[in-house]
Amino acid sequence: MFVKIQNIKKTFVGQPVLHDVSFQLEQHATLSILGKSGCGKTTLLKIIAGLLHPDEGSVVINDIKVNEIIANKRDIVYIYQEPLLFPHLNVFENIAFGLRLRKLDNNIIDRLVIEMINELGLKGHEKKIPTQLSGGQKQRVSFGRAIIVKPKLLLLDEPFGNLDVETRTSMQLLFKQISEIFGITSLIVTHDLKEAILMGDKFGFMEDGFLKIYSNKTDFIQDNNTGVQKEIEFWKNL
Amino acid sequence: MKTIKGGFLGLLFGMLIFPILFMLMLAFSLTWRYPQLIPESFSLHTFLNIFSSGSNILGGLINSLLIAIVVTLVAVPLAFYISKQVAANSKRKYLILCAYLPFTLSPVIYAACLNYYFVLAGLNGTIFGVILAQLIIVFPYNIILFITHWNTQINSYSDLTATLGGNRIQTYFKVLIPLSKTILLIAFFQSFLISWFEFGLTNFIGIGQVNTLTIRVYQYINEANVQLAALSSLILILPPLFMLWLNKRIMFHQI
């Protein structure tokens, strides 16, 4: 397996946040983890990204234990709910940011960024600064900036949470499409049931720091804890 | 309504401009006797005296500039970096309390408390001693100024840069400093002005051997040398006025 998360435990000021969290994920696949706010989803992502240290357990990427590798050397990009575009850079430079950090040749950067801008449907917006973009466009730039550096693993922390329903749906589809094109391995955490089902190839449910992984979509849907059955009942009885 | 507003603005303008005009006339007057409203004759003699060898004003100006620039260039970047560490520290409440200490005691009393150590280290009466003493005030001031700047969002930017592959130096120079441009400008201006106008602490640690422009102004007033007092006061307010103008230009440019 490409990603192996083994027995991760984390406690904050005596309060356990993650209990023995383990899962595995193959390359180029997306794991959707559904969970309410405060269930430990963000903590798990930050531990995998190297932004927090686990009390116990290991993070293994491509058979390499990365626990002791600092965040900027892990090749794992974390996407926040907010697009967090750099306000002092335009669209082009925001997308080129990770490539510039790697000190790539300017011609290569130009070519890759233009390709990415075209894939994201942002042609004509290159020179715009973040305040001139809509919410959906900002999130596209944020994806582009993350994907262009070809991370081993992409972590998405409720990335569509701030978007309206219509934009959210189009962004979810765009992300699926881009993930396939660039062969991205990703882990998305969300509290949105529909989003979890739409985005994932594999599924998990997190509650009070415990993570349950399902072998397939049907098991995830049929588990009463996930809330899918309640949702189906609601729409049936409407 | 327009007349009241105009009158108020006129009054405000007069209050700001009149002292400067008055000092200008005083500095360049040759004779100004009561009850004349304006000097009877003007001369550049006092002004040209600045550039004469051994001029106290020029020496004071150079010392003031040197001290203010060094204090600002040391205190602001250092406080910018340290405040980030303080904000992330679990004992930040106590550390922030320490930063307030020089202000709760008053800088001069604080200097008196530290004087023993300055004497012991042979720093009394030296420019380095004055710079160090001023840093004791300006550095914590900047810590207090920056501490609220390190909020969740800026920390998220910092984390995001790390996951995109940025090392610590890249994170500072490519993200944190550009994002903190406004507060950094304020910090630079404020620190320069605190140091530039500092009197008590400089006088205490400088023991009369480090003559800054502020100290010169007080000396000339004590000596009743009104022309030189007015001229050195004018020079004293020039850099702040220039910085005010520059600050306004930069801020408006940013908007």
Short mmCIF file of C-alpha atoms in Angstrom, two decimals:
data_model
loop_
_atom_site.label_atom_id
_atom_site.label_comp_id
_atom_site.label_asym_id
_atom_site.label_seq_id
_atom_site.Cartn_x
_atom_site.Cartn_y
_atom_site.Cartn_z
CA MET A 1 0.00 0.00 0.00
CA PHE A 2 1.20 3.50 -0.82
CA VAL A 3 -0.05 5.17 2.37
CA LYS A 4 0.00 3.34 5.69
CA ILE A 5 -1.22 5.08 8.81
CA GLN A 6 -0.59 2.89 11.81
CA ASN A 7 -1.99 3.25 15.33
CA ILE A 8 -1.90 7.02 15.55
CA LYS A 9 -2.68 8.38 19.02
CA LYS A 10 -2.85 12.01 20.03
CA THR A 11 -3.83 13.72 23.26
CA PHE A 12 -4.24 17.45 23.88
CA VAL A 13 -3.96 18.60 27.51
CA GLY A 14 -5.04 15.20 28.82
CA GLN A 15 -7.92 14.93 26.36
CA PRO A 16 -7.53 12.06 23.86
CA VAL A 17 -8.25 13.29 20.33
CA LEU A 18 -7.19 10.29 18.25
CA HIS A 19 -7.41 6.66 19.38
CA ASP A 20 -5.33 4.11 17.50
CA VAL A 21 -6.19 5.46 14.07
CA SER A 22 -5.06 3.17 11.25
CA PHE A 23 -5.80 2.90 7.55
CA GLN A 24 -4.15 2.15 4.24
CA LEU A 25 -4.57 3.72 0.86
CA GLU A 26 -3.34 2.68 -2.57
CA GLN A 27 -1.68 5.07 -5.00
CA HIS A 28 -3.88 7.39 -7.12
CA ALA A 29 -6.92 6.71 -4.90
CA THR A 30 -8.96 9.07 -2.73
CA LEU A 31 -10.06 8.25 0.79
CA SER A 32 -13.07 10.19 2.05
CA ILE A 33 -13.39 10.51 5.79
CA LEU A 34 -16.76 11.69 7.05
CA GLY A 35 -17.04 13.17 10.50
CA LYS A 36 -18.57 15.95 12.55
CA SER A 37 -16.63 19.00 13.65
CA GLY A 38 -14.27 18.27 16.52
CA CYS A 39 -14.04 14.53 15.87
CA GLY A 40 -10.27 14.70 15.24
CA LYS A 41 -10.21 14.91 11.41
CA THR A 42 -8.03 18.02 11.20
CA THR A 43 -5.63 16.68 13.85
CA LEU A 44 -5.21 13.50 11.82
CA LEU A 45 -4.46 15.47 8.64
CA LYS A 46 -1.98 17.73 10.44
CA ILE A 47 -0.15 14.71 11.84
CA ILE A 48 0.10 13.16 8.38
CA ALA A 49 1.32 16.49 6.94
CA GLY A 50 3.98 16.79 9.63
CA LEU A 51 2.45 19.89 11.21
CA LEU A 52 1.75 18.02 14.46
CA HIS A 53 3.57 15.15 16.11
CA PRO A 54 1.63 12.04 17.08
CA ASP A 55 2.02 10.69 20.64
CA GLU A 56 2.25 7.21 19.15
CA GLY A 57 1.98 5.52 15.77
CA SER A 58 3.58 5.92 12.42
CA VAL A 59 2.96 7.52 9.05
CA VAL A 60 4.40 5.49 6.17
CA ILE A 61 4.41 6.82 2.60
CA ASN A 62 5.71 4.60 -0.17
CA ASP A 63 7.35 2.28 2.40
CA ILE A 64 9.21 5.15 4.09
CA LYS A 65 8.34 6.09 7.66
CA VAL A 66 8.04 9.85 7.56
CA ASN A 67 7.42 10.58 11.27
CA GLU A 68 10.79 12.26 11.72
CA ILE A 69 10.76 14.04 8.36
CA ILE A 70 9.83 17.72 8.66
CA ALA A 71 6.75 19.03 6.84
CA ASN A 72 8.58 20.76 3.98
CA LYS A 73 10.45 17.56 3.09
CA ARG A 74 7.48 15.19 3.17
CA ASP A 75 5.95 16.02 -0.21
CA ILE A 76 2.52 16.06 1.36
CA VAL A 77 0.44 19.14 0.64
CA TYR A 78 -2.32 20.29 2.96
CA ILE A 79 -5.28 22.20 1.50
CA TYR A 80 -7.32 24.23 3.96
CA GLN A 81 -11.00 25.06 3.96
CA GLU A 82 -9.97 28.65 3.15
CA PRO A 83 -8.11 28.85 -0.19
CA LEU A 84 -5.36 30.87 1.59
CA LEU A 85 -4.08 32.43 -1.61
CA PHE A 86 -1.10 34.67 -1.04
CA PRO A 87 -2.59 38.17 -1.30
CA HIS A 88 0.67 39.72 -2.52
CA LEU A 89 0.87 37.36 -5.53
CA ASN A 90 -1.30 37.15 -8.64
CA VAL A 91 -2.93 33.95 -9.91
CA PHE A 92 0.10 32.93 -11.97
CA GLU A 93 2.53 33.45 -9.10
CA ASN A 94 0.25 31.73 -6.60
CA ILE A 95 0.20 28.60 -8.76
CA ALA A 96 3.94 28.88 -9.44
CA PHE A 97 4.70 29.30 -5.73
CA GLY A 98 5.72 25.71 -4.93
CA LEU A 99 7.78 25.46 -8.12
CA ARG A 100 9.65 28.66 -7.26
CA LEU A 101 10.41 27.26 -3.81
CA ARG A 102 12.03 24.33 -5.60
CA LYS A 103 14.06 26.80 -7.68
CA LEU A 104 13.04 25.30 -11.02
CA ASP A 105 14.04 26.93 -14.27
CA ASN A 106 11.78 29.86 -15.23
CA ASN A 107 10.91 28.35 -18.63
CA ILE A 108 9.77 25.11 -16.99
CA ILE A 109 7.74 27.04 -14.43
CA ASP A 110 6.07 29.12 -17.14
CA ARG A 111 5.15 26.02 -19.16
CA LEU A 112 3.80 24.05 -16.18
CA VAL A 113 1.82 26.97 -14.79
CA ILE A 114 0.24 27.79 -18.16
CA GLU A 115 -0.74 24.13 -18.55
CA MET A 116 -2.25 24.13 -15.07
CA ILE A 117 -4.11 27.40 -15.66
CA ASN A 118 -5.66 25.89 -18.79
CA GLU A 119 -6.64 22.67 -16.97
CA LEU A 120 -8.28 24.72 -14.23
CA GLY A 121 -10.19 26.90 -16.69
CA LEU A 122 -8.47 30.03 -15.42
CA LYS A 123 -7.14 31.31 -18.73
CA GLY A 124 -7.34 35.10 -18.82
CA HIS A 125 -7.16 35.40 -15.03
CA GLU A 126 -3.37 34.99 -14.73
CA LYS A 127 -2.65 38.57 -13.74
CA LYS A 128 -5.54 38.92 -11.31
CA ILE A 129 -4.86 39.26 -7.60
CA PRO A 130 -6.84 37.05 -5.18
CA THR A 131 -9.34 39.79 -4.21
CA GLN A 132 -10.46 39.94 -7.87
CA LEU A 133 -11.48 36.26 -7.91
CA SER A 134 -14.71 34.51 -6.93
CA GLY A 135 -14.76 31.85 -4.21
CA GLY A 136 -14.70 29.02 -6.75
CA GLN A 137 -11.85 30.58 -8.72
CA LYS A 138 -9.83 31.02 -5.54
CA GLN A 139 -10.28 27.37 -4.67
CA ARG A 140 -9.22 26.37 -8.22
CA VAL A 141 -6.02 28.37 -7.79
CA SER A 142 -5.50 26.70 -4.43
CA PHE A 143 -5.82 23.23 -6.05
CA GLY A 144 -3.53 24.23 -8.88
CA ARG A 145 -0.90 25.49 -6.45
CA ALA A 146 -1.04 22.19 -4.56
CA ILE A 147 -1.22 19.79 -7.51
CA ILE A 148 1.47 21.43 -9.65
CA VAL A 149 4.20 20.31 -7.22
CA LYS A 150 3.04 16.70 -7.74
CA PRO A 151 2.74 15.78 -4.04
CA LYS A 152 2.91 12.15 -2.97
CA LEU A 153 -0.24 12.75 -0.98
CA LEU A 154 -2.77 15.56 -1.02
CA LEU A 155 -4.70 16.31 2.15
CA LEU A 156 -7.95 18.23 1.84
CA ASP A 157 -9.53 19.65 4.97
CA GLU A 158 -13.16 20.46 4.09
CA PRO A 159 -11.95 22.26 0.95
CA PHE A 160 -15.41 23.12 -0.36
CA GLY A 161 -16.93 24.15 2.94
CA ASN A 162 -17.03 27.85 2.13
CA LEU A 163 -18.58 27.53 -1.33
CA ASP A 164 -22.22 27.80 -2.36
CA VAL A 165 -23.99 24.58 -3.37
CA GLU A 166 -23.64 25.05 -7.13
CA THR A 167 -19.98 26.06 -7.05
CA ARG A 168 -19.26 23.29 -4.59
CA THR A 169 -20.64 20.63 -6.95
CA SER A 170 -18.68 21.95 -9.93
CA MET A 171 -15.53 22.11 -7.82
CA GLN A 172 -16.00 18.55 -6.60
CA LEU A 173 -16.28 17.34 -10.20
CA LEU A 174 -13.29 19.44 -11.26
CA PHE A 175 -11.21 18.02 -8.44
CA LYS A 176 -12.12 14.45 -9.44
CA GLN A 177 -11.16 15.21 -13.01
CA ILE A 178 -7.86 16.91 -12.10
CA SER A 179 -7.00 14.09 -9.67
CA GLU A 180 -7.36 11.57 -12.45
CA ILE A 181 -5.32 13.61 -14.93
CA PHE A 182 -2.44 14.15 -12.51
CA GLY A 183 -2.72 10.76 -10.76
CA ILE A 184 -3.19 12.29 -7.32
CA THR A 185 -3.39 10.23 -4.13
CA SER A 186 -5.57 12.13 -1.72
CA LEU A 187 -7.30 12.10 1.62
CA ILE A 188 -10.33 14.32 2.06
CA VAL A 189 -12.08 14.98 5.33
CA THR A 190 -15.56 16.43 5.31
CA HIS A 191 -18.76 16.66 7.33
CA ASP A 192 -20.78 16.66 4.10
CA LEU A 193 -22.25 13.24 3.37
CA LYS A 194 -22.80 13.80 -0.34
CA GLU A 195 -19.31 15.17 -0.76
CA ALA A 196 -17.77 12.18 1.01
CA ILE A 197 -19.57 9.75 -1.30
CA LEU A 198 -18.89 11.76 -4.45
CA MET A 199 -15.21 12.33 -3.84
CA GLY A 200 -14.01 9.05 -2.42
CA ASP A 201 -12.81 5.75 -3.84
CA LYS A 202 -12.52 4.48 -0.28
CA PHE A 203 -14.56 5.58 2.71
CA GLY A 204 -14.10 6.13 6.42
CA PHE A 205 -16.16 7.47 9.27
CA MET A 206 -14.68 9.26 12.25
CA GLU A 207 -16.31 9.82 15.60
CA ASP A 208 -14.71 10.99 18.86
CA GLY A 209 -11.23 10.17 17.58
CA PHE A 210 -12.05 6.66 16.40
CA LEU A 211 -11.81 5.91 12.68
CA LYS A 212 -13.72 3.14 10.95
CA ILE A 213 -12.73 2.22 7.40
CA TYR A 214 -15.21 0.51 5.08
CA SER A 215 -14.25 -2.09 2.54
CA ASN A 216 -16.64 -0.62 -0.06
CA LYS A 217 -19.20 2.10 -0.72
CA THR A 218 -22.16 -0.19 0.05
CA ASP A 219 -20.90 -0.91 3.57
CA PHE A 220 -20.43 2.82 4.14
CA ILE A 221 -23.96 3.55 2.95
CA GLN A 222 -25.53 0.78 4.98
CA ASP A 223 -23.83 1.66 8.25
CA ASN A 224 -26.38 3.53 10.39
CA ASN A 225 -23.63 5.61 12.05
CA THR A 226 -22.68 7.40 8.84
CA GLY A 227 -26.16 8.93 8.52
CA VAL A 228 -26.65 7.85 4.91
CA GLN A 229 -29.70 5.75 5.78
CA LYS A 230 -31.29 8.63 7.68
CA GLU A 231 -30.68 10.88 4.68
CA ILE A 232 -32.30 8.33 2.32
CA GLU A 233 -35.27 8.00 4.67
CA PHE A 234 -35.63 11.78 4.79
CA TRP A 235 -35.82 12.11 1.02
CA LYS A 236 -38.14 9.11 0.69
CA ASN A 237 -40.59 10.53 3.23
CA LEU A 238 -40.52 14.04 1.85
CA MET B 1 -21.68 73.97 8.68
CA LYS B 2 -18.97 74.52 6.10
CA THR B 3 -17.71 77.58 8.00
CA ILE B 4 -17.48 75.62 11.27
CA LYS B 5 -15.63 72.80 9.54
CA GLY B 6 -13.32 75.27 7.79
CA GLY B 7 -12.71 77.12 11.05
CA PHE B 8 -11.96 73.88 12.88
CA LEU B 9 -9.54 72.75 10.18
CA GLY B 10 -7.92 76.19 10.20
CA LEU B 11 -7.51 76.02 13.97
CA LEU B 12 -6.02 72.52 13.74
CA PHE B 13 -3.69 73.60 10.95
CA GLY B 14 -2.67 76.67 12.93
CA MET B 15 -1.98 74.59 16.03
CA LEU B 16 0.28 72.29 14.04
CA ILE B 17 1.94 74.85 11.81
CA PHE B 18 2.28 77.80 14.19
CA PRO B 19 4.89 76.20 16.51
CA ILE B 20 6.97 75.19 13.47
CA LEU B 21 6.74 78.69 11.95
CA PHE B 22 7.55 80.24 15.30
CA MET B 23 10.63 78.05 15.73
CA LEU B 24 11.70 78.80 12.15
CA MET B 25 11.56 82.54 12.84
CA LEU B 26 13.36 82.08 16.15
CA ALA B 27 16.08 79.94 14.62
CA PHE B 28 16.82 82.40 11.83
CA SER B 29 16.32 85.64 13.74
CA LEU B 30 19.21 87.93 14.47
CA THR B 31 17.33 90.40 16.63
CA TRP B 32 13.81 89.96 17.93
CA ARG B 33 12.88 92.36 20.66
CA TYR B 34 9.64 92.90 22.52
CA PRO B 35 7.05 94.03 21.39
CA GLN B 36 7.88 93.16 17.75
CA LEU B 37 5.60 90.42 16.37
CA ILE B 38 8.22 89.21 13.92
CA PRO B 39 12.03 89.39 14.11
CA GLU B 40 13.56 92.67 13.03
CA SER B 41 16.31 90.94 11.07
CA PHE B 42 17.14 87.44 9.92
CA SER B 43 20.45 85.65 9.63
CA LEU B 44 21.75 82.29 8.52
CA HIS B 45 24.47 82.50 11.13
CA THR B 46 22.94 79.96 13.56
CA PHE B 47 22.08 77.62 10.72
CA LEU B 48 25.57 77.75 9.20
CA ASN B 49 27.01 77.19 12.64
CA ILE B 50 25.67 73.61 12.46
CA PHE B 51 28.25 72.75 9.84
CA SER B 52 31.18 74.33 11.62
CA SER B 53 33.77 71.99 13.06
CA GLY B 54 32.93 70.83 16.57
CA SER B 55 29.27 71.72 16.18
CA ASN B 56 27.26 70.18 18.98
CA ILE B 57 24.09 70.03 16.91
CA LEU B 58 25.69 68.11 14.06
CA GLY B 59 27.29 65.68 16.51
CA GLY B 60 23.94 65.25 18.29
CA LEU B 61 22.18 64.72 14.97
CA ILE B 62 24.66 62.03 13.92
CA ASN B 63 24.41 60.29 17.31
CA SER B 64 20.60 60.43 17.27
CA LEU B 65 20.43 59.03 13.74
CA LEU B 66 22.95 56.29 14.50
CA ILE B 67 21.21 55.22 17.71
CA ALA B 68 17.69 55.34 16.23
CA ILE B 69 18.67 53.42 13.08
CA VAL B 70 20.58 50.70 14.96
CA VAL B 71 17.87 50.34 17.62
CA THR B 72 15.16 50.07 14.94
CA LEU B 73 17.08 47.66 12.72
CA VAL B 74 17.89 45.38 15.65
CA ALA B 75 14.64 45.56 17.62
CA VAL B 76 12.07 45.14 14.83
CA PRO B 77 13.40 42.04 13.00
CA LEU B 78 14.37 40.41 16.29
CA ALA B 79 10.96 41.08 17.86
CA PHE B 80 9.22 39.91 14.67
CA TYR B 81 10.96 36.54 14.92
CA ILE B 82 10.83 36.17 18.72
CA SER B 83 7.17 37.23 18.97
CA LYS B 84 6.23 34.34 16.66
CA GLN B 85 7.97 31.92 19.01
CA VAL B 86 6.34 33.59 22.03
CA ALA B 87 2.89 33.36 20.42
CA ALA B 88 3.36 29.62 19.87
CA ASN B 89 4.74 29.02 23.37
CA SER B 90 2.54 27.43 26.02
CA LYS B 91 3.87 29.95 28.58
CA ARG B 92 3.12 32.95 26.35
CA LYS B 93 1.01 34.69 29.04
CA TYR B 94 4.03 34.99 31.34
CA LEU B 95 6.36 35.95 28.51
CA ILE B 96 4.01 38.74 27.40
CA LEU B 97 3.83 39.90 31.02
CA CYS B 98 7.64 40.19 30.98
CA ALA B 99 7.39 42.35 27.85
CA TYR B 100 5.14 44.79 29.72
CA LEU B 101 7.58 45.07 32.65
CA PRO B 102 9.69 48.01 31.35
CA PHE B 103 6.53 50.04 30.81
CA THR B 104 4.89 49.28 34.15
CA LEU B 105 8.06 50.44 35.94
CA SER B 106 8.67 53.47 33.67
CA PRO B 107 11.76 53.36 31.47
CA VAL B 108 13.87 55.66 33.65
CA ILE B 109 13.24 53.65 36.82
CA TYR B 110 14.00 50.51 34.86
CA ALA B 111 17.26 52.10 33.69
CA ALA B 112 18.10 53.04 37.28
CA CYS B 113 17.57 49.40 38.29
CA LEU B 114 19.86 48.22 35.51
CA ASN B 115 22.42 50.98 35.96
CA TYR B 116 24.57 48.87 38.29
CA TYR B 117 25.03 46.25 35.57
CA PHE B 118 25.79 48.92 32.96
CA VAL B 119 28.49 50.39 35.22
CA LEU B 120 29.86 46.92 35.87
CA ALA B 121 30.03 46.18 32.15
CA GLY B 122 31.59 49.56 31.43
CA LEU B 123 28.71 50.55 29.18
CA ASN B 124 27.79 53.83 30.89
CA GLY B 125 28.55 56.85 28.79
CA THR B 126 28.95 54.85 25.57
CA ILE B 127 26.82 54.83 22.45
CA PHE B 128 26.64 51.04 22.67
CA GLY B 129 25.32 51.33 26.23
CA VAL B 130 22.62 53.78 25.13
CA ILE B 131 21.63 51.52 22.23
CA LEU B 132 21.39 48.56 24.59
CA ALA B 133 19.36 50.56 27.09
CA GLN B 134 16.95 51.73 24.39
CA LEU B 135 16.62 48.18 23.10
CA ILE B 136 15.38 47.20 26.55
CA ILE B 137 12.39 49.45 25.87
CA VAL B 138 11.94 49.21 22.10
CA PHE B 139 12.29 45.41 21.83
CA PRO B 140 9.46 44.56 24.28
CA TYR B 141 7.36 47.31 22.70
CA ASN B 142 7.64 45.47 19.40
CA ILE B 143 6.91 42.12 21.02
CA ILE B 144 3.64 43.59 22.33
CA LEU B 145 2.91 45.11 18.91
CA PHE B 146 3.52 41.85 17.00
CA ILE B 147 2.03 39.33 19.39
CA THR B 148 -1.57 39.69 18.19
CA HIS B 149 -0.37 39.54 14.58
CA TRP B 150 0.36 35.81 14.89
CA ASN B 151 -3.23 34.66 14.59
CA THR B 152 -4.62 31.40 13.25
CA GLN B 153 -4.71 32.62 9.66
CA ILE B 154 -1.10 33.71 9.43
CA ASN B 155 -0.05 30.46 11.12
CA SER B 156 -2.07 28.58 8.50
CA TYR B 157 -0.17 30.45 5.76
CA SER B 158 3.05 29.45 7.45
CA ASP B 159 2.00 25.77 7.67
CA LEU B 160 0.75 25.80 4.09
CA THR B 161 4.10 27.14 2.87
CA ALA B 162 5.87 24.35 4.75
CA THR B 163 3.71 21.67 3.14
CA LEU B 164 4.34 23.25 -0.27
CA GLY B 165 8.05 22.68 0.36
CA GLY B 166 9.18 25.99 1.85
CA ASN B 167 11.91 25.96 4.47
CA ARG B 168 11.93 28.37 7.40
CA ILE B 169 13.84 31.12 5.59
CA GLN B 170 11.64 30.87 2.48
CA THR B 171 8.55 30.98 4.70
CA TYR B 172 9.74 34.23 6.27
CA PHE B 173 10.95 35.97 3.15
CA LYS B 174 8.34 34.80 0.65
CA VAL B 175 5.25 34.73 2.85
CA LEU B 176 5.40 36.05 6.41
CA ILE B 177 7.26 39.30 5.71
CA PRO B 178 5.13 40.27 2.66
CA LEU B 179 1.97 39.42 4.61
CA SER B 180 3.17 41.51 7.55
CA LYS B 181 4.25 44.53 5.51
CA THR B 182 1.83 46.96 7.14
CA ILE B 183 2.57 46.03 10.74
CA LEU B 184 6.30 45.92 9.98
CA LEU B 185 6.16 49.45 8.57
CA ILE B 186 4.32 50.65 11.66
CA ALA B 187 6.88 48.90 13.86
CA PHE B 188 9.81 50.48 12.00
CA PHE B 189 8.31 53.97 12.19
CA GLN B 190 7.27 53.70 15.83
CA SER B 191 10.59 52.21 16.94
CA PHE B 192 12.54 54.91 15.15
CA LEU B 193 10.42 57.62 16.76
CA ILE B 194 10.65 56.13 20.27
CA SER B 195 14.41 56.00 19.98
CA TRP B 196 14.66 59.38 18.25
CA PHE B 197 12.76 61.25 20.98
CA GLU B 198 14.11 59.23 23.92
CA PHE B 199 15.54 61.49 26.62
CA GLY B 200 15.41 60.08 30.17
CA LEU B 201 16.99 56.71 29.51
CA THR B 202 19.62 58.16 27.16
CA ASN B 203 20.51 60.86 29.66
CA PHE B 204 20.75 58.32 32.49
CA ILE B 205 22.90 55.73 30.73
CA GLY B 206 24.75 58.27 28.55
CA ILE B 207 25.77 60.24 31.69
CA GLY B 208 26.18 63.37 29.61
CA GLN B 209 28.80 61.80 27.38
CA VAL B 210 26.45 60.60 24.65
CA ASN B 211 24.87 63.71 23.23
CA THR B 212 21.80 63.12 21.18
CA LEU B 213 19.73 65.86 19.60
CA THR B 214 17.03 65.57 22.29
CA ILE B 215 19.63 66.06 25.00
CA ARG B 216 21.04 69.05 23.08
CA VAL B 217 17.60 70.70 22.94
CA TYR B 218 17.24 70.43 26.73
CA GLN B 219 20.77 71.79 27.22
CA TYR B 220 20.13 74.79 24.96
CA ILE B 221 16.86 75.53 26.73
CA ASN B 222 18.64 75.36 30.09
CA GLU B 223 21.32 77.71 28.76
CA ALA B 224 18.56 80.05 27.45
CA ASN B 225 20.11 79.80 24.00
CA VAL B 226 16.83 80.21 22.18
CA GLN B 227 18.20 80.29 18.62
CA LEU B 228 20.07 77.02 18.95
CA ALA B 229 17.22 75.44 20.93
CA ALA B 230 14.79 76.39 18.15
CA LEU B 231 17.11 75.18 15.40
CA SER B 232 17.86 71.85 17.06
CA SER B 233 14.10 71.40 17.74
CA LEU B 234 13.43 72.00 14.07
CA ILE B 235 16.02 69.41 13.10
CA LEU B 236 14.55 67.09 15.73
CA ILE B 237 11.11 67.15 14.11
CA LEU B 238 12.37 66.80 10.53
CA PRO B 239 12.85 62.99 10.44
CA PRO B 240 9.46 62.30 12.09
CA LEU B 241 7.78 64.63 9.60
CA PHE B 242 9.57 62.91 6.74
CA MET B 243 8.55 59.49 8.08
CA LEU B 244 4.98 60.64 8.53
CA TRP B 245 4.92 61.75 4.90
CA LEU B 246 6.60 58.52 3.76
CA ASN B 247 4.27 56.39 5.86
CA LYS B 248 1.23 58.13 4.39
CA ARG B 249 2.54 57.66 0.86
CA ILE B 250 3.24 53.96 1.37
CA MET B 251 -0.08 53.32 3.12
CA PHE B 252 -2.04 55.12 0.40
CA HIS B 253 -0.03 53.31 -2.26
CA GLN B 254 -0.97 49.98 -0.63
CA ILE B 255 -4.65 50.85 -0.61
#
